[in-house]
Amino acid sequence: MTQASPVGQATSLFQEQFGSGPTVVVSAPGRVNLIGEHTDYNGGPVLPLAIERRTVVAAGHGEGWAAVSAIDGTVHLLEPDAPSPDSWTAYLTGAIRVLRRRGITLRGARLAIASNLPVGMGLSSSAALSVAATRALVGLAGNKVSAELIAEVAYLAEHDEVGVPCGRMDQTVIALARTGSALLFETGNGAMTQLPFPGRVWVFETGVSHQLTTGDYNTRRRECQVALRLVRDYGSLVTVLAAIAAEELPELERMLPPPWKLRLRHVVTEVARTHAAARALVARDLPSLGRLLLEGHESLRQNFQSSCAEADVLVEAAVQHGAWGARLTGAGWGGAVIALIPDEQEARVAAEVSDDFRQRFGRLPDAWATKAAAGVRSEKSAIGDRRQS
Ligand code: GLA
C-alpha cells in the first residue's frame, strides 16, 4: 500500500485549511537509539540515528496563531501567552515562547502538520514535532540559526514549557543527524561525532504506548539522582552518575541498597557499552555491536527495570532467529525494539520474529526497516514550489 508522502499531505492540508500555499515546509525525522539508554540525563554518551519516517510542518504567515494536524483535521487556535494546553499543540506554543525569548518574534503563523512517524512508540514523535516546528518558525521569521540552536530551543520547549522530563538526546539527533551516520553524543561535555552507519535497522513496534509524562521515567530519573547523592555521601567526587569508573562499581554496589545499586549498575555499564558500540561501528563489526545491544537490553530488563513482556519476546525471538542483536530503544515500558539483522536474512528473520510475537500476543507487530536518515531539513513543497534553505 503506498501512502501519500507527509510532505504532500502537510502541503495540501495547509492549502485546504488556510486557502493558499505554505511559505516554508520543513521535515524532521524520528530516531532510534542504537545504545546509550537513560544515560543522557546522567551525563553519559548516547548513540542514536535518525530514521526515514518524518514529521512535516508546512507554515505560512498570519495574524494570530493556528495549527492543524492531519491526525484530527481540526484547526486549533494557539495561545502562546496562556499556560501550556494538555494537547500536542503545547509543543508549538512552547517553541514559540522559547523563540521569543531568543529574540525571534513573529506576529502569528499558520501551521499544518502531517507525519508517518508512529506516536507513542518510543521513536521521538514529539521531539520531531518540536524540532520541525522550531525550524519552520525560524524560517518564517526570516532567520537562519544553527542546528545546535534549533535542538536547544526544541529541548527547552519540551522540557521547560511542556514539562516533559526528557534529556537532550532526541532533539539533538533530530536536529543534527546525517544520512548514513549514527551520532555519538557525549552529553557530559557536548562533544558530537558522526559515525558511519551504512546498513539498515529493523524496528519492531510493541504496540504498547508509553508517554514520558507518566510516572515511570520520572521515577527512574529521581532514583538516579538519589544514587548520585548516596555515592557522593560515600566520598565520591563525581557530579554525574556516568562519570563513575567501571572499576569503582563493585565497591559502590556493596554499599548501595537496591533499587539504587541496580540503577547505578545500569548507567555505569551502559556508558562502557556505548563507547564499545561506537568502536564496533567504526570497525564495521556488526556482530560485536549486536552483542552489545543484547547486553544493553539485559541491563534494561534486570537493572533499570524499564522493559516489558512484549519487548522481551521480540528481543529473544530476534536473536533466536538470527539477528546479530536487538534491544528495546527509547524510554521503555513499551515502545519499539530495534534489531540488527544480516542483509541476506532480513525477510526471513523479520517474518519469524513477527510470527513468534503473534503466537504469544495474538497480533502481529508493525515491523519495518530503516536506514540512517538526515536530520531536520527544508522540503520542496508540492504546491507553489517555494524552497527555503
Ligand atoms: C526518552 C528521552 C531521552 C532519553 C531516553 C532514554 O527518549 O526523551 O532524553 O532519556 O528516553 O534513553
XYZ file of C-alpha atoms and ligand atoms in Angstrom:
401
model
C 0.000 0.000 0.000
C 1.508 3.364 -0.964
C 0.654 6.317 1.224
C 0.765 9.997 0.345
C 4.088 11.439 1.490
C 3.811 13.558 4.632
C 5.279 16.488 2.651
C 2.417 16.300 0.150
C -0.104 15.739 2.932
C 1.022 18.711 5.040
C 1.154 20.981 1.985
C -2.338 20.040 0.803
C -3.714 20.318 4.317
C -2.252 23.814 4.570
C -3.784 24.804 1.247
C -7.209 23.376 2.150
C -7.394 24.928 5.601
C -5.704 28.263 5.043
C -6.524 28.961 1.403
C -3.034 29.407 -0.097
C 0.250 27.516 -0.291
C 2.738 27.438 2.613
C 5.810 29.684 2.635
C 8.048 27.183 4.407
C 7.939 23.382 4.531
C 10.200 21.591 6.983
C 10.535 17.924 7.885
C 12.176 16.310 10.903
C 12.858 12.593 11.400
C 12.088 10.288 14.297
C 15.026 8.472 15.849
C 16.107 5.136 17.201
C 18.793 4.931 19.821
C 21.317 2.214 18.996
C 22.565 2.231 22.578
C 23.156 4.594 25.492
C 19.762 4.393 27.177
C 18.922 6.515 30.200
C 22.433 7.919 30.077
C 21.614 11.361 28.644
C 20.226 12.766 31.901
C 23.133 11.147 33.773
C 25.838 12.959 31.811
C 26.767 9.943 29.653
C 27.065 9.141 25.930
C 24.211 8.203 23.567
C 24.411 6.679 20.075
C 21.173 7.384 18.187
C 20.399 7.708 14.473
C 17.601 9.459 12.602
C 15.074 7.210 10.824
C 13.363 7.598 7.467
C 9.942 8.341 8.947
C 9.332 12.057 9.316
C 7.038 14.741 10.649
C 6.371 17.652 8.314
C 5.364 21.188 9.253
C 4.078 23.433 6.463
C 3.994 27.035 7.633
C 2.833 30.432 6.444
C 2.429 33.934 7.864
C -0.778 35.048 9.544
C -2.240 37.321 12.186
C -2.603 35.222 15.328
C -1.730 31.574 15.598
C -3.438 28.494 14.168
C -2.389 24.887 13.638
C -3.968 21.832 12.089
C -2.767 18.242 12.101
C -3.644 15.517 9.588
C -4.485 13.308 12.575
C -7.620 15.195 13.623
C -8.047 17.708 10.776
C -9.300 20.375 13.224
C -7.875 23.878 13.221
C -6.647 24.753 16.720
C -6.171 28.400 17.663
C -2.933 28.649 19.618
C -2.459 30.920 22.618
C 1.264 31.255 23.256
C 0.640 33.562 26.224
C -1.678 31.138 28.028
C -0.484 28.191 30.170
C 0.517 25.122 28.103
C -2.592 23.222 26.953
C -2.895 19.492 27.588
C -2.574 18.688 23.875
C 0.023 18.260 21.146
C -0.282 21.987 20.414
C 1.693 22.610 23.645
C 4.873 21.702 21.714
C 4.097 24.521 19.282
C 3.283 27.178 21.868
C 6.337 26.061 23.838
C 8.579 26.579 20.797
C 7.002 29.999 20.094
C 7.708 31.139 23.665
C 11.318 29.923 23.704
C 11.968 31.549 20.324
C 10.552 34.855 21.593
C 12.986 34.767 24.485
C 15.775 34.338 21.903
C 14.592 37.427 20.040
C 12.907 35.542 17.176
C 9.443 37.047 17.055
C 6.507 36.623 14.720
C 3.068 38.205 14.854
C 1.488 34.903 14.049
C 1.652 31.821 11.844
C -0.433 29.118 10.245
C 0.935 25.594 10.636
C -0.192 22.317 9.036
C 1.327 19.056 10.268
C 1.473 15.549 8.811
C 3.631 12.581 9.790
C 4.334 8.950 9.051
C 6.024 8.508 12.411
C 4.152 6.290 14.884
C 3.133 8.185 18.038
C 3.910 6.727 21.488
C 6.272 4.030 20.106
C 9.489 5.402 21.588
C 10.574 6.894 18.236
C 10.529 10.540 19.372
C 7.446 11.781 17.573
C 7.145 14.704 19.991
C 10.767 15.774 19.531
C 10.310 15.531 15.730
C 7.331 17.879 16.018
C 9.178 20.327 18.285
C 12.268 20.408 16.071
C 10.303 20.732 12.808
C 8.065 23.466 14.245
C 11.044 25.371 15.645
C 12.870 25.276 12.329
C 9.708 26.248 10.396
C 9.051 29.234 12.672
C 12.675 30.367 12.414
C 12.425 30.115 8.602
C 9.177 32.060 8.572
C 10.759 34.818 10.655
C 13.496 35.025 8.010
C 16.216 33.984 10.438
C 18.974 31.462 9.953
C 20.201 29.711 13.052
C 22.468 26.746 13.697
C 21.182 23.185 14.054
C 22.568 23.258 17.612
C 20.336 26.215 18.451
C 17.303 24.518 16.896
C 17.999 21.489 19.133
C 18.360 23.712 22.180
C 15.109 25.609 21.522
C 13.187 22.360 20.908
C 14.646 20.850 24.092
C 13.663 23.887 26.175
C 10.206 23.908 24.591
C 9.642 20.291 25.642
C 11.461 20.294 28.949
C 10.691 23.719 30.380
C 7.473 24.707 28.613
C 5.585 21.428 28.127
C 7.149 19.944 31.262
C 8.396 16.656 29.749
C 11.277 15.472 31.981
C 13.408 14.384 28.968
C 17.168 14.562 28.399
C 18.769 16.132 25.310
C 19.314 13.084 23.097
C 16.202 13.228 20.925
C 16.180 16.888 19.903
C 19.936 16.798 19.326
C 19.993 13.856 16.927
C 16.828 15.028 15.159
C 18.416 18.416 14.502
C 21.957 17.209 13.698
C 21.726 13.733 12.138
C 23.354 12.998 8.780
C 22.353 10.426 6.181
C 24.258 7.161 6.677
C 25.536 8.102 10.130
C 24.824 7.481 13.782
C 25.608 10.305 16.190
C 27.840 9.695 19.191
C 26.776 12.494 21.522
C 28.620 12.896 24.798
C 26.026 14.681 26.868
C 28.606 15.368 29.599
C 30.655 17.795 27.508
C 28.511 18.270 24.375
C 31.020 16.557 22.025
C 29.462 15.055 18.894
C 30.949 12.600 16.403
C 29.218 11.295 13.292
C 29.967 7.569 12.870
C 29.289 5.552 9.712
C 26.097 3.535 9.730
C 25.670 2.234 6.162
C 23.214 -0.598 6.889
C 19.629 -0.915 7.990
C 17.995 -1.209 11.381
C 14.796 -3.191 11.849
C 12.110 -1.677 14.038
C 9.513 -3.890 15.711
C 6.772 -1.909 17.404
C 5.499 -3.487 20.632
C 2.129 -1.754 20.219
C 2.396 -0.752 23.897
C 2.263 3.004 24.113
C 4.166 4.903 26.759
C 4.233 8.626 27.456
C 7.180 10.292 29.155
C 4.796 12.384 31.183
C 3.559 9.289 33.029
C 5.399 8.294 36.197
C 7.970 5.578 35.390
C 10.511 7.702 33.537
C 10.366 10.367 36.227
C 10.728 7.769 38.962
C 13.901 6.425 37.338
C 15.295 9.922 36.941
C 14.755 10.543 40.634
C 16.282 7.186 41.558
C 19.377 8.116 39.572
C 19.556 11.415 41.466
C 19.334 9.580 44.797
C 22.004 7.095 43.658
C 24.289 10.039 42.841
C 23.673 11.594 46.242
C 24.444 8.313 48.023
C 27.612 7.779 46.011
C 28.743 11.290 46.902
C 27.870 10.689 50.572
C 30.288 7.756 50.413
C 33.027 10.135 49.328
C 32.940 10.089 45.535
C 33.540 13.459 43.883
C 31.599 12.769 40.676
C 28.900 15.253 39.689
C 27.064 12.877 37.310
C 26.499 9.122 37.583
C 28.038 8.474 34.172
C 31.405 9.737 35.413
C 31.820 6.786 37.771
C 34.565 4.479 36.521
C 33.700 0.833 35.902
C 36.418 -0.212 38.407
C 34.646 1.677 41.191
C 31.391 -0.156 40.587
C 31.908 -3.322 42.696
C 32.715 -1.371 45.845
C 29.902 1.146 45.366
C 27.447 -1.641 44.676
C 28.329 -3.231 48.005
C 27.428 -0.005 49.777
C 24.250 0.947 47.911
C 20.925 -0.726 48.709
C 18.530 -1.695 45.888
C 16.996 -0.208 43.786
C 19.774 2.405 43.627
C 22.559 -0.112 43.165
C 20.728 -1.548 40.146
C 20.189 1.872 38.554
C 23.845 2.710 39.145
C 24.934 -0.592 37.620
C 22.872 0.080 34.515
C 24.209 3.587 33.964
C 27.875 2.745 34.556
C 27.842 -0.409 32.416
C 25.762 1.314 29.699
C 28.382 4.049 29.378
C 31.023 1.387 28.722
C 28.764 -0.447 26.253
C 28.046 2.767 24.349
C 31.731 3.546 23.913
C 32.387 -0.065 22.881
C 29.489 0.163 20.396
C 30.994 3.309 18.875
C 34.278 1.440 18.394
C 32.425 -1.519 16.836
C 30.703 0.845 14.380
C 33.992 2.382 13.352
C 35.408 -1.137 12.840
C 32.191 -2.141 10.937
C 31.958 -5.053 13.357
C 28.211 -5.687 13.397
C 28.365 -8.999 15.322
C 30.096 -7.200 18.229
C 27.643 -4.321 18.006
C 24.804 -6.851 18.136
C 26.205 -8.465 21.287
C 26.426 -5.066 22.969
C 22.803 -4.356 22.067
C 21.769 -7.605 23.710
C 23.775 -6.883 26.849
C 22.173 -3.441 26.903
C 18.721 -4.978 26.718
C 19.538 -7.381 29.548
C 20.595 -4.441 31.673
C 17.401 -2.519 30.886
C 15.418 -5.596 31.839
C 17.219 -6.519 35.035
C 18.920 -3.385 36.316
C 16.903 -0.459 35.023
C 13.657 -2.466 35.011
C 12.244 -0.464 32.110
C 11.378 -3.280 29.703
C 8.052 -5.048 29.136
C 6.999 -8.581 28.132
C 6.353 -7.586 24.512
C 9.858 -6.155 24.122
C 11.480 -9.147 25.816
C 9.709 -11.558 23.456
C 10.788 -9.539 20.389
C 14.420 -9.393 21.523
C 14.567 -13.078 22.346
C 12.928 -14.075 19.057
C 15.190 -11.795 17.026
C 18.311 -13.380 18.419
C 16.955 -16.906 18.225
C 16.141 -16.463 14.529
C 19.489 -14.982 13.536
C 19.738 -11.258 14.369
C 23.174 -10.064 15.490
C 21.440 -8.331 18.351
C 18.315 -6.494 19.445
C 17.177 -4.228 22.234
C 14.400 -2.021 23.461
C 15.012 1.533 22.229
C 13.910 4.822 23.788
C 12.445 5.427 27.227
C 10.919 1.944 27.614
C 7.860 0.419 29.304
C 6.596 -0.187 25.743
C 7.656 1.471 22.503
C 9.822 -0.338 19.966
C 12.599 -2.907 19.714
C 15.428 -2.458 17.218
C 17.281 -5.384 15.658
C 20.415 -5.679 13.551
C 19.956 -8.495 11.049
C 22.410 -9.784 8.406
C 21.233 -8.443 4.986
C 20.515 -11.746 3.327
C 18.393 -12.961 6.256
C 16.299 -9.846 6.866
C 13.000 -11.000 5.354
C 13.054 -14.444 6.971
C 14.094 -13.198 10.413
C 11.509 -10.384 10.399
C 8.753 -12.820 9.445
C 9.753 -15.369 12.085
C 10.054 -12.759 14.833
C 6.633 -11.373 13.921
C 5.179 -14.857 13.992
C 6.608 -15.641 17.454
C 5.134 -12.364 18.690
C 1.732 -13.224 17.177
C 1.738 -16.626 18.834
C 2.356 -15.049 22.199
C 0.224 -11.888 21.979
C -2.375 -12.752 19.329
C -1.471 -9.890 16.963
C 1.311 -9.072 14.526
C 3.745 -6.297 15.455
C 4.343 -3.487 12.939
C 7.816 -4.294 11.620
C 9.859 -2.232 9.150
C 13.438 -1.373 8.307
C 15.138 1.988 8.039
C 18.471 3.425 7.022
C 20.151 6.233 8.931
C 18.479 9.385 7.611
C 19.128 13.129 7.590
C 18.112 15.427 10.416
C 15.720 18.356 10.122
C 15.643 19.909 6.655
C 13.655 22.170 4.348
C 11.465 20.449 1.797
C 10.259 21.468 -1.588
C 6.503 21.848 -1.210
C 4.320 20.146 -3.795
C 2.292 23.337 -4.238
C 3.937 26.600 -5.222
C 7.471 25.180 -5.196
C 8.725 27.624 -2.573
C 12.034 26.245 -1.472
C 13.789 27.564 1.621
C 17.288 26.698 2.582
C 13.464 9.454 26.122
C 14.017 10.828 26.459
C 15.525 10.853 26.189
C 16.239 9.702 26.893
C 15.532 8.376 26.607
C 16.105 7.244 27.413
O 13.575 9.221 24.759
O 13.395 11.830 25.681
O 16.051 12.100 26.583
O 16.347 9.944 28.269
O 14.139 8.452 26.872
O 17.400 6.962 26.998
